[in-house]
CSV table of C-alpha atoms and ligand atoms in Angstrom, one decimal:
chain,number,residue,atom,x,y,z
D,297,MET,CA,0.0,0.0,0.0
D,298,SER,CA,1.1,3.5,-0.7
D,299,ILE,CA,-0.1,7.1,-0.9
D,300,LEU,CA,0.8,9.8,-3.4
D,301,VAL,CA,1.7,13.2,-1.9
D,302,THR,CA,1.8,16.2,-4.3
D,303,GLY,CA,3.6,19.4,-3.3
D,304,ALA,CA,5.7,17.2,-1.0
D,305,ALA,CA,8.8,19.3,-1.1
D,306,GLY,CA,7.0,22.4,0.1
D,307,PHE,CA,6.4,23.6,3.7
D,308,ILE,CA,3.4,21.6,4.8
D,309,GLY,CA,3.9,18.7,2.3
D,310,SER,CA,7.4,17.9,3.5
D,311,ASN,CA,6.2,18.2,7.2
D,312,PHE,CA,3.4,15.8,6.3
D,313,VAL,CA,5.7,13.2,4.7
D,314,LEU,CA,8.1,13.3,7.6
D,315,ASP,CA,5.3,13.1,10.1
D,316,TRP,CA,3.7,10.2,8.1
D,317,PHE,CA,6.7,8.0,8.7
D,318,GLU,CA,6.7,8.8,12.4
D,319,HIS,CA,3.3,7.2,12.5
D,320,ASN,CA,3.3,4.3,10.1
D,321,ASN,CA,5.4,2.4,7.5
D,322,GLU,CA,3.2,2.8,4.4
D,323,SER,CA,5.2,4.0,1.4
D,324,VAL,CA,4.9,7.5,0.1
D,325,ILE,CA,5.4,8.6,-3.5
D,326,SER,CA,6.3,12.4,-3.4
D,327,LEU,CA,5.5,14.4,-6.5
D,328,ASP,CA,6.7,18.0,-6.7
D,329,LYS,CA,7.5,20.5,-9.5
D,330,LEU,CA,10.3,22.1,-7.4
D,331,THR,CA,9.2,25.6,-7.9
D,332,TYR,CA,11.1,28.3,-5.9
D,333,ALA,CA,9.0,27.1,-2.9
D,334,GLY,CA,9.9,23.4,-3.3
D,335,ASN,CA,13.1,22.3,-1.5
D,336,LEU,CA,14.3,18.7,-1.7
D,337,GLU,CA,16.5,19.4,1.3
D,338,ASN,CA,13.3,19.2,3.4
D,339,LEU,CA,13.1,15.5,2.5
D,340,GLN,CA,16.8,14.8,2.8
D,341,SER,CA,16.5,12.5,5.8
D,342,LEU,CA,14.4,10.1,3.5
D,343,GLN,CA,17.0,10.0,0.7
D,344,LYS,CA,17.9,6.4,1.4
D,345,ASP,CA,14.6,5.3,2.8
D,346,PRO,CA,13.1,2.4,0.8
D,347,ARG,CA,9.6,3.5,1.8
D,348,HIS,CA,10.0,6.8,0.0
D,349,ILE,CA,10.2,7.8,-3.7
D,350,PHE,CA,10.6,11.3,-5.0
D,351,ILE,CA,9.5,12.3,-8.5
D,352,LYS,CA,10.0,15.8,-10.0
D,353,GLY,CA,7.0,16.8,-12.0
D,354,ASP,CA,3.9,18.9,-12.5
D,355,ILE,CA,0.4,18.0,-11.2
D,356,GLY,CA,-0.8,19.4,-14.5
D,357,ASP,CA,1.1,16.8,-16.5
D,358,GLN,CA,-1.6,14.2,-17.1
D,359,ALA,CA,0.7,11.7,-18.9
D,360,LEU,CA,3.2,11.8,-16.0
D,361,VAL,CA,0.6,11.6,-13.2
D,362,SER,CA,-1.3,8.8,-15.0
D,363,SER,CA,1.9,6.8,-15.4
D,364,ILE,CA,2.8,7.3,-11.7
D,365,LEU,CA,-0.7,6.2,-10.6
D,366,LYS,CA,-0.6,3.2,-12.9
D,367,GLU,CA,2.9,2.1,-11.7
D,368,HIS,CA,2.5,2.6,-8.0
D,369,GLN,CA,-1.3,2.0,-7.5
D,370,PRO,CA,-1.6,4.4,-4.5
D,371,ARG,CA,-4.7,4.0,-2.2
D,372,ALA,CA,-4.9,7.8,-1.8
D,373,VAL,CA,-3.6,11.1,-3.1
D,374,ILE,CA,-3.0,14.0,-0.8
D,375,ASN,CA,-2.9,17.2,-2.8
D,376,PHE,CA,-0.7,20.0,-1.3
D,377,ALA,CA,0.7,21.2,-4.7
D,378,ALA,CA,-0.1,24.9,-5.2
D,379,GLU,CA,1.2,28.4,-5.5
D,380,SER,CA,0.7,29.6,-2.0
D,381,HIS,CA,1.9,33.1,-1.4
D,382,VAL,CA,-0.7,36.0,-1.5
D,383,ASP,CA,1.9,38.7,-2.2
D,384,ARG,CA,3.2,36.8,-5.2
D,385,SER,CA,-0.3,36.3,-6.4
D,386,ILE,CA,-0.7,40.1,-6.4
D,387,LEU,CA,2.5,40.7,-8.3
D,388,GLY,CA,1.9,37.9,-10.8
D,389,PRO,CA,-1.3,35.8,-10.7
D,390,GLN,CA,-0.7,33.6,-13.8
D,391,ASP,CA,1.2,30.8,-12.0
D,392,PHE,CA,-1.7,30.6,-9.5
D,393,ILE,CA,-4.2,30.2,-12.3
D,394,GLU,CA,-2.1,27.6,-14.0
D,395,THR,CA,-1.2,25.4,-11.0
D,396,ASN,CA,-4.1,25.9,-8.6
D,397,ILE,CA,-6.9,25.9,-11.2
D,398,VAL,CA,-5.7,24.2,-14.4
D,399,GLY,CA,-3.2,22.0,-12.6
D,400,THR,CA,-6.0,20.8,-10.2
D,401,TYR,CA,-8.3,20.1,-13.1
D,402,ASN,CA,-5.6,18.0,-14.8
D,403,LEU,CA,-4.8,16.2,-11.6
D,404,LEU,CA,-8.5,15.4,-11.1
D,405,GLU,CA,-8.8,14.0,-14.6
D,406,SER,CA,-5.7,11.8,-14.1
D,407,ILE,CA,-7.0,10.5,-10.8
D,408,ARG,CA,-10.5,9.9,-12.3
D,409,ALA,CA,-9.1,7.8,-15.2
D,410,TYR,CA,-7.1,5.7,-12.7
D,411,TRP,CA,-9.9,5.4,-10.2
D,412,VAL,CA,-12.6,4.2,-12.6
D,413,ASP,CA,-10.5,1.2,-13.6
D,414,LEU,CA,-9.7,0.0,-10.0
D,415,ASP,CA,-11.4,-3.1,-8.8
D,416,GLU,CA,-14.5,-2.5,-6.7
D,417,LYS,CA,-12.8,-2.8,-3.3
D,418,SER,CA,-9.9,-0.5,-4.2
D,419,LYS,CA,-12.3,1.9,-5.8
D,420,GLU,CA,-14.4,2.1,-2.6
D,421,ASN,CA,-11.3,2.6,-0.4
D,422,PHE,CA,-9.6,5.2,-2.6
D,423,ARG,CA,-9.4,8.8,-1.3
D,424,LEU,CA,-8.3,12.1,-2.7
D,425,VAL,CA,-7.7,14.6,0.1
D,426,HIS,CA,-7.5,18.1,-1.3
D,427,ILE,CA,-5.7,20.6,1.0
D,428,SER,CA,-7.2,24.1,1.0
D,429,THR,CA,-7.2,27.3,3.0
D,430,ASP,CA,-9.5,29.4,5.2
D,431,GLU,CA,-8.7,32.3,2.9
D,432,VAL,CA,-11.4,31.1,0.4
D,433,TYR,CA,-14.1,32.3,2.9
D,434,GLY,CA,-12.9,35.9,2.7
D,435,SER,CA,-12.5,38.4,5.5
D,436,LEU,CA,-14.4,38.6,8.9
D,437,GLU,CA,-15.3,41.7,10.8
D,438,ILE,CA,-14.0,41.7,14.4
D,439,ASN,CA,-17.4,40.6,16.0
D,440,GLU,CA,-18.4,38.0,13.4
D,441,PRO,CA,-18.4,34.3,14.3
D,442,ALA,CA,-15.5,32.2,13.0
D,443,PHE,CA,-15.8,30.4,9.6
D,444,THR,CA,-17.8,27.2,9.6
D,445,GLU,CA,-17.8,24.8,6.7
D,446,THR,CA,-21.1,26.3,5.4
D,447,HIS,CA,-19.7,29.9,5.2
D,448,ALA,CA,-20.0,31.4,1.7
D,449,TYR,CA,-16.9,31.4,-0.4
D,450,GLU,CA,-15.8,35.0,-0.8
D,451,PRO,CA,-12.2,35.0,-1.9
D,452,ASN,CA,-10.5,38.4,-2.1
D,453,SER,CA,-7.0,37.7,-3.5
D,454,PRO,CA,-5.8,36.1,-6.7
D,455,TYR,CA,-4.4,33.3,-4.4
D,456,SER,CA,-7.6,32.7,-2.5
D,457,ALA,CA,-9.7,32.9,-5.7
D,458,SER,CA,-7.6,30.3,-7.4
D,459,LYS,CA,-7.8,28.0,-4.3
D,460,ALA,CA,-11.6,28.6,-4.2
D,461,ALA,CA,-11.8,27.5,-7.9
D,462,SER,CA,-9.8,24.4,-7.1
D,463,ASP,CA,-12.1,23.5,-4.2
D,464,HIS,CA,-15.1,23.9,-6.5
D,465,LEU,CA,-13.6,21.6,-9.1
D,466,VAL,CA,-12.8,19.0,-6.5
D,467,ARG,CA,-16.4,19.2,-5.2
D,468,ALA,CA,-17.8,18.9,-8.7
D,469,TRP,CA,-15.7,15.8,-9.6
D,470,HIS,CA,-17.2,14.2,-6.5
D,471,HIS,CA,-20.8,15.3,-7.2
D,472,THR,CA,-20.7,14.5,-10.9
D,473,PHE,CA,-18.3,11.6,-11.3
D,474,GLY,CA,-18.4,10.1,-7.8
D,475,LEU,CA,-14.7,10.6,-7.2
D,476,PRO,CA,-14.1,9.9,-3.5
D,477,VAL,CA,-12.8,13.3,-2.3
D,478,ILE,CA,-12.5,15.2,1.0
D,479,THR,CA,-11.4,18.8,1.3
D,480,THR,CA,-9.7,20.5,4.3
D,481,ASN,CA,-9.7,24.2,4.8
D,482,CYS,CA,-7.0,25.2,7.2
D,483,SER,CA,-5.9,28.4,8.9
D,484,ASN,CA,-2.3,29.8,8.8
D,485,ASN,CA,0.4,27.2,9.5
D,486,TYR,CA,3.8,27.8,11.1
D,487,GLY,CA,6.7,25.5,12.0
D,488,PRO,CA,9.9,24.0,10.5
D,489,TYR,CA,10.8,24.2,6.8
D,490,HIS,CA,8.6,27.3,6.4
D,491,PHE,CA,9.9,29.3,3.4
D,492,PRO,CA,10.9,32.7,4.7
D,493,GLU,CA,8.7,34.8,2.4
D,494,LYS,CA,5.8,34.3,4.9
D,495,LEU,CA,5.4,36.4,8.0
D,496,ILE,CA,6.7,34.2,10.8
D,497,PRO,CA,9.9,32.7,9.1
D,498,LEU,CA,10.6,36.1,7.4
D,499,CYS,CA,10.6,37.8,10.8
D,500,ILE,CA,12.7,35.1,12.5
D,501,LEU,CA,15.4,35.3,9.9
D,502,ASN,CA,15.3,39.1,9.6
D,503,ALA,CA,15.5,39.4,13.4
D,504,LEU,CA,18.6,37.2,13.6
D,505,ALA,CA,20.2,39.0,10.7
D,506,GLY,CA,19.6,42.4,12.3
D,507,GLU,CA,17.2,43.4,9.5
D,508,PRO,CA,13.8,45.2,9.8
D,509,LEU,CA,10.7,43.2,10.7
D,510,PRO,CA,8.1,44.6,8.2
D,511,ILE,CA,4.6,44.9,9.5
D,512,TYR,CA,2.0,45.6,6.8
D,513,GLY,CA,-0.4,48.6,7.6
D,514,ASP,CA,-1.3,48.8,11.3
D,515,GLY,CA,-0.4,45.2,12.1
D,516,GLN,CA,-3.9,44.6,13.5
D,517,GLN,CA,-4.9,42.0,10.9
D,518,ILE,CA,-5.9,38.8,12.6
D,519,ARG,CA,-4.9,35.2,11.6
D,520,ASP,CA,-5.6,31.9,13.4
D,521,TRP,CA,-2.3,30.2,13.7
D,522,LEU,CA,-1.8,26.4,13.8
D,523,TYR,CA,1.4,24.5,14.3
D,524,VAL,CA,2.1,22.5,11.2
D,525,LYS,CA,2.3,19.1,12.9
D,526,ASP,CA,-1.2,19.6,14.2
D,527,HIS,CA,-2.3,20.2,10.6
D,528,CYS,CA,-0.6,17.0,9.6
D,529,ALA,CA,-2.4,15.1,12.3
D,530,ALA,CA,-5.7,16.5,11.1
D,531,ILE,CA,-5.0,15.4,7.5
D,532,ARG,CA,-4.2,11.9,8.7
D,533,ALA,CA,-7.5,11.8,10.7
D,534,VAL,CA,-9.4,13.0,7.6
D,535,LEU,CA,-7.8,10.4,5.4
D,536,GLU,CA,-8.6,7.6,7.7
D,537,LYS,CA,-12.0,8.6,9.1
D,538,GLY,CA,-13.4,11.6,7.1
D,539,ARG,CA,-16.7,11.3,5.3
D,540,LEU,CA,-16.6,11.4,1.5
D,541,GLY,CA,-17.6,14.6,-0.2
D,542,GLU,CA,-17.3,16.5,3.1
D,543,THR,CA,-15.1,19.5,3.9
D,544,TYR,CA,-13.4,19.9,7.2
D,545,ASN,CA,-12.2,23.2,8.7
D,546,VAL,CA,-8.9,22.9,10.6
D,547,GLY,CA,-7.7,25.7,12.9
D,548,GLY,CA,-5.8,26.4,16.1
D,549,TRP,CA,-8.5,28.3,18.1
D,550,ASN,CA,-5.7,30.8,18.3
D,551,GLU,CA,-6.5,34.2,16.8
D,552,MET,CA,-3.7,36.8,17.0
D,553,ALA,CA,-3.0,40.2,15.4
D,554,ASN,CA,0.1,40.2,13.3
D,555,LEU,CA,1.9,42.7,15.5
D,556,ASP,CA,1.3,40.6,18.6
D,557,VAL,CA,2.7,37.5,16.7
D,558,VAL,CA,5.8,39.4,15.9
D,559,LYS,CA,6.2,40.9,19.4
D,560,LEU,CA,5.9,37.5,21.0
D,561,LEU,CA,8.4,36.0,18.6
D,562,CYS,CA,10.8,38.8,19.5
D,563,ILE,CA,10.3,38.2,23.3
D,564,ILE,CA,11.1,34.5,23.0
D,565,LEU,CA,14.1,35.2,20.7
D,566,ASP,CA,15.4,37.7,23.3
D,567,GLU,CA,15.4,34.8,25.7
D,568,LEU,CA,16.8,32.1,23.4
D,569,LYS,CA,19.4,34.2,21.6
D,570,PRO,CA,19.8,37.7,23.0
D,571,ARG,CA,21.1,40.4,20.7
D,572,SER,CA,24.8,41.0,21.3
D,573,ASP,CA,24.3,44.8,21.6
D,574,GLY,CA,21.8,44.5,24.5
D,575,LEU,CA,18.9,45.9,22.5
D,576,LYS,CA,15.5,44.0,22.0
D,577,TYR,CA,14.5,42.3,18.7
D,578,SER,CA,11.3,44.3,18.9
D,579,ASP,CA,13.4,47.4,18.2
D,580,GLN,CA,13.7,46.0,14.6
D,581,ILE,CA,9.9,46.3,14.0
D,582,ILE,CA,9.0,48.7,11.2
D,583,TYR,CA,5.7,49.6,9.6
D,584,VAL,CA,5.5,49.3,5.8
D,585,LYS,CA,2.9,49.9,3.0
D,586,ASP,CA,-0.1,47.6,3.4
D,587,ARG,CA,-0.9,44.7,1.1
D,588,PRO,CA,-3.6,45.7,-1.5
D,589,GLY,CA,-7.0,44.2,-0.5
D,590,HIS,CA,-5.5,42.9,2.7
D,591,ASP,CA,-8.0,40.6,4.5
D,592,ARG,CA,-8.6,41.9,8.0
D,593,ARG,CA,-9.5,38.8,9.9
D,594,TYR,CA,-9.6,35.0,9.5
D,595,ALA,CA,-10.9,32.6,12.2
D,596,ILE,CA,-11.7,29.0,11.9
D,597,ASP,CA,-14.5,27.1,13.8
D,598,ALA,CA,-13.0,23.6,14.0
D,599,THR,CA,-15.9,22.1,15.9
D,600,LYS,CA,-16.8,19.6,13.1
D,601,ILE,CA,-13.5,17.9,12.8
D,602,SER,CA,-13.2,17.8,16.6
D,603,LYS,CA,-16.6,16.2,17.1
D,604,GLU,CA,-16.6,13.9,14.1
D,605,LEU,CA,-12.9,12.8,14.0
D,606,GLY,CA,-11.7,13.6,17.5
D,607,TRP,CA,-9.0,15.9,16.3
D,608,LYS,CA,-7.7,18.8,18.4
D,609,PRO,CA,-4.5,20.8,18.2
D,610,LYS,CA,-1.8,19.7,20.6
D,611,GLU,CA,0.3,22.9,20.6
D,612,THR,CA,-0.6,26.3,21.9
D,613,PHE,CA,0.9,29.2,20.0
D,614,GLU,CA,3.4,29.7,22.8
D,615,THR,CA,4.7,26.1,22.7
D,616,GLY,CA,4.6,25.8,18.9
D,617,ILE,CA,6.4,29.1,18.3
D,618,ARG,CA,9.2,28.1,20.8
D,619,LYS,CA,9.7,24.8,18.9
D,620,THR,CA,9.7,26.8,15.6
D,621,LEU,CA,12.3,29.3,16.8
D,622,GLN,CA,14.5,26.6,18.2
D,623,TRP,CA,14.3,24.7,14.9
D,624,TYR,CA,15.4,27.8,12.9
D,625,LEU,CA,18.3,28.4,15.4
D,626,ASP,CA,19.4,24.8,15.0
D,627,HIS,CA,19.2,24.6,11.2
D,628,GLN,CA,21.5,27.4,10.0
D,629,ASP,CA,22.5,25.3,6.9
D,630,TRP,CA,18.9,25.0,5.7
D,631,VAL,CA,18.5,28.7,6.2
D,632,ASN,CA,21.7,29.6,4.3
D,633,HIS,CA,20.7,27.4,1.4
D,634,VAL,CA,17.2,28.8,1.2
D,635,GLN,CA,18.4,32.4,1.3
D,636,SER,CA,19.9,32.0,-2.1
D,637,GLY,CA,19.6,34.1,-5.4
D,638,GLU,CA,15.9,33.8,-6.2
D,639,TYR,CA,14.9,34.6,-2.6
D,640,LYS,CA,17.0,37.7,-2.5
D,641,ASN,CA,15.3,38.9,-5.7
D,642,TRP,CA,12.0,38.5,-4.1
D,643,LEU,CA,12.9,40.6,-1.1
D,644,THR,CA,14.2,43.4,-3.3
D,645,LYS,CA,11.0,43.3,-5.4
D,646,GLN,CA,8.6,43.2,-2.5
D,647,TYR,CA,10.2,45.4,0.2
D,648,GLN,CA,12.1,48.0,-1.7
I,707,NAD,P1,4.5,25.9,-0.4
I,707,NAD,O1,4.4,27.0,-1.3
I,707,NAD,O2,5.5,25.9,0.7
I,707,NAD,O3,4.6,24.5,-1.1
I,707,NAD,C1,4.0,24.2,-2.3
I,707,NAD,C2,4.7,23.1,-3.0
I,707,NAD,O4,4.0,22.7,-4.2
I,707,NAD,C3,6.1,23.4,-3.4
I,707,NAD,O5,7.0,22.4,-3.0
I,707,NAD,C4,6.1,23.6,-4.9
I,707,NAD,O6,7.2,23.2,-5.6
I,707,NAD,C5,4.9,22.6,-5.3
I,707,NAD,N1,4.3,22.9,-6.5
I,707,NAD,C6,3.9,24.1,-7.0
I,707,NAD,N2,3.3,24.0,-8.2
I,707,NAD,C7,3.3,22.7,-8.5
I,707,NAD,C8,2.8,21.9,-9.6
I,707,NAD,N3,2.2,22.5,-10.6
I,707,NAD,N4,3.0,20.6,-9.6
I,707,NAD,C9,3.6,20.0,-8.5
I,707,NAD,N5,4.1,20.6,-7.5
I,707,NAD,C10,3.9,22.0,-7.5
I,707,NAD,O7,3.0,25.8,0.2
I,707,NAD,P2,2.5,25.3,1.7
I,707,NAD,O8,2.5,26.4,2.6
I,707,NAD,O9,3.2,24.0,2.0
I,707,NAD,O10,1.0,24.9,1.3
I,707,NAD,C11,0.6,23.6,0.8
I,707,NAD,C12,-0.9,23.6,0.6
I,707,NAD,O11,-1.6,24.0,1.8
I,707,NAD,C13,-1.3,24.6,-0.5
I,707,NAD,O12,-2.3,24.0,-1.2
I,707,NAD,C14,-1.9,25.8,0.4
I,707,NAD,O13,-2.9,26.5,-0.4
I,707,NAD,C15,-2.4,25.0,1.5
I,707,NAD,N6,-2.5,25.8,2.8
I,707,NAD,C16,-1.4,26.5,3.3
I,707,NAD,C17,-1.5,27.1,4.5
I,707,NAD,C18,-0.3,27.8,5.1
I,707,NAD,O14,-0.4,28.5,6.1
I,707,NAD,N7,0.9,27.7,4.5
I,707,NAD,C19,-2.7,27.2,5.2
I,707,NAD,C20,-3.8,26.5,4.7
I,707,NAD,C21,-3.7,25.8,3.5
I,708,TYD,P1,1.5,35.5,5.2
I,708,TYD,O1,2.5,34.8,6.1
I,708,TYD,O2,1.9,36.0,3.9
I,708,TYD,O3,0.2,34.6,5.1
I,708,TYD,P2,-1.3,34.9,4.6
I,708,TYD,O4,-1.2,36.2,3.8
I,708,TYD,O5,-1.6,33.7,3.8
I,708,TYD,O6,-2.2,35.1,5.8
I,708,TYD,O7,1.0,36.8,6.0
I,708,TYD,C1,0.4,36.6,7.3
I,708,TYD,C2,0.0,38.0,7.8
I,708,TYD,O8,1.1,38.8,8.0
I,708,TYD,C3,-0.8,38.7,6.7
I,708,TYD,O9,-1.9,39.5,7.4
I,708,TYD,C4,0.1,39.6,6.0
I,708,TYD,C5,1.1,40.0,7.2
I,708,TYD,N1,2.5,40.2,6.7
I,708,TYD,C6,3.2,41.3,7.2
I,708,TYD,O10,2.6,42.1,8.0
I,708,TYD,N2,4.5,41.5,6.8
I,708,TYD,C7,5.1,40.7,6.0
I,708,TYD,O11,6.3,40.9,5.6
I,708,TYD,C8,4.4,39.5,5.5
I,708,TYD,C9,5.1,38.6,4.6
I,708,TYD,C10,3.1,39.3,5.9
């Protein structure tokens, strides 16, 4: 038995594959296009592991995906592959349309062709778990209740619109063709292997490098932060026990304003690795131009997954962020490699 994991060299995908082998021995076939966000170093510890195969390729390549499915006969596909950064989607939406919408369509068609030819038992047991985001629901006012699974889709950025489109395709392939799919909509993740274009890893690395910590606008935008390993556990629960055709919201019950996230991160860093000049890391905070169309608040109501599948996050933000900071302090090599040419170009383009 095996599973196919797409986007497996990215932040959450690589955490998922590593976490998978901590819990069972079933083989994993990892497929990833290795865009700027894909990093094979994340999976380096599995290089000689016979349970793991890595294939470089595009979810939109039907010939490739069909041949992988035919050869390895996985019992499930977990689809993490996507363009995932809102700011990049604002500067250039095309890749988001190509991977998140057209790529998902092609993936669905490859999986459908494979699935219809399976024997009855394998067909019944097969699952596609599609990994999505809370951003498809749009933005909440401060006093509105958190997003439930029945909240209307109101995406506001090219990223969230492309993810919303992919969720709709997945839903339609279930409704029309009977494909056994489950979708998860998760809040903001943080943890090891997070590419430093996103708020938390960017601020950790800038803090340590003595660079500014850029807060967009007034820093009062609220996100619901979840430690990545808790997300991985939720996906495993959904794969094993989730109901077909359903969507499950996944979140940390942990709403925080961006400025508070960065201030807390600074306080813990002051403790773990004090600045040599005696100043505080929070002295590096600066306010920069806001993101266009910046969503004010996301919040996830994760009651359904908790009641139906018994999933709850294990980490609080305080415990998870400590682990994350320590991981970045302990993995200077990973950091050095990630901060290479393309990443530097991005910083210049975005923060000049
Ligand atoms: P990421 O950008 O770190 O990783 C995405 C991975 O997909 C990369 O390894 C990239 O190379 C790969 N990829 C991109 N296009 C591909 C293609 N056409 N074919 C094959 N591989 C391709 O993203 P992430 O943060 O790990 O997010 C993974 C998934 O989880 C995404 O679908 C994202 O929308 C969703 N999600 C992310 C968060 C978060 O906070 N990061 C929260 C909720 C949901
Ligand atoms: P990000 O990590 O890009 O995730 P998302 O946009 O998917 O929520 O951003 C998290 C929040 O932090 C978001 O409100 C934008 C804000 N932010 C900053 O204030 N400064 C930054 O440099 C970045 C990258 C993000």
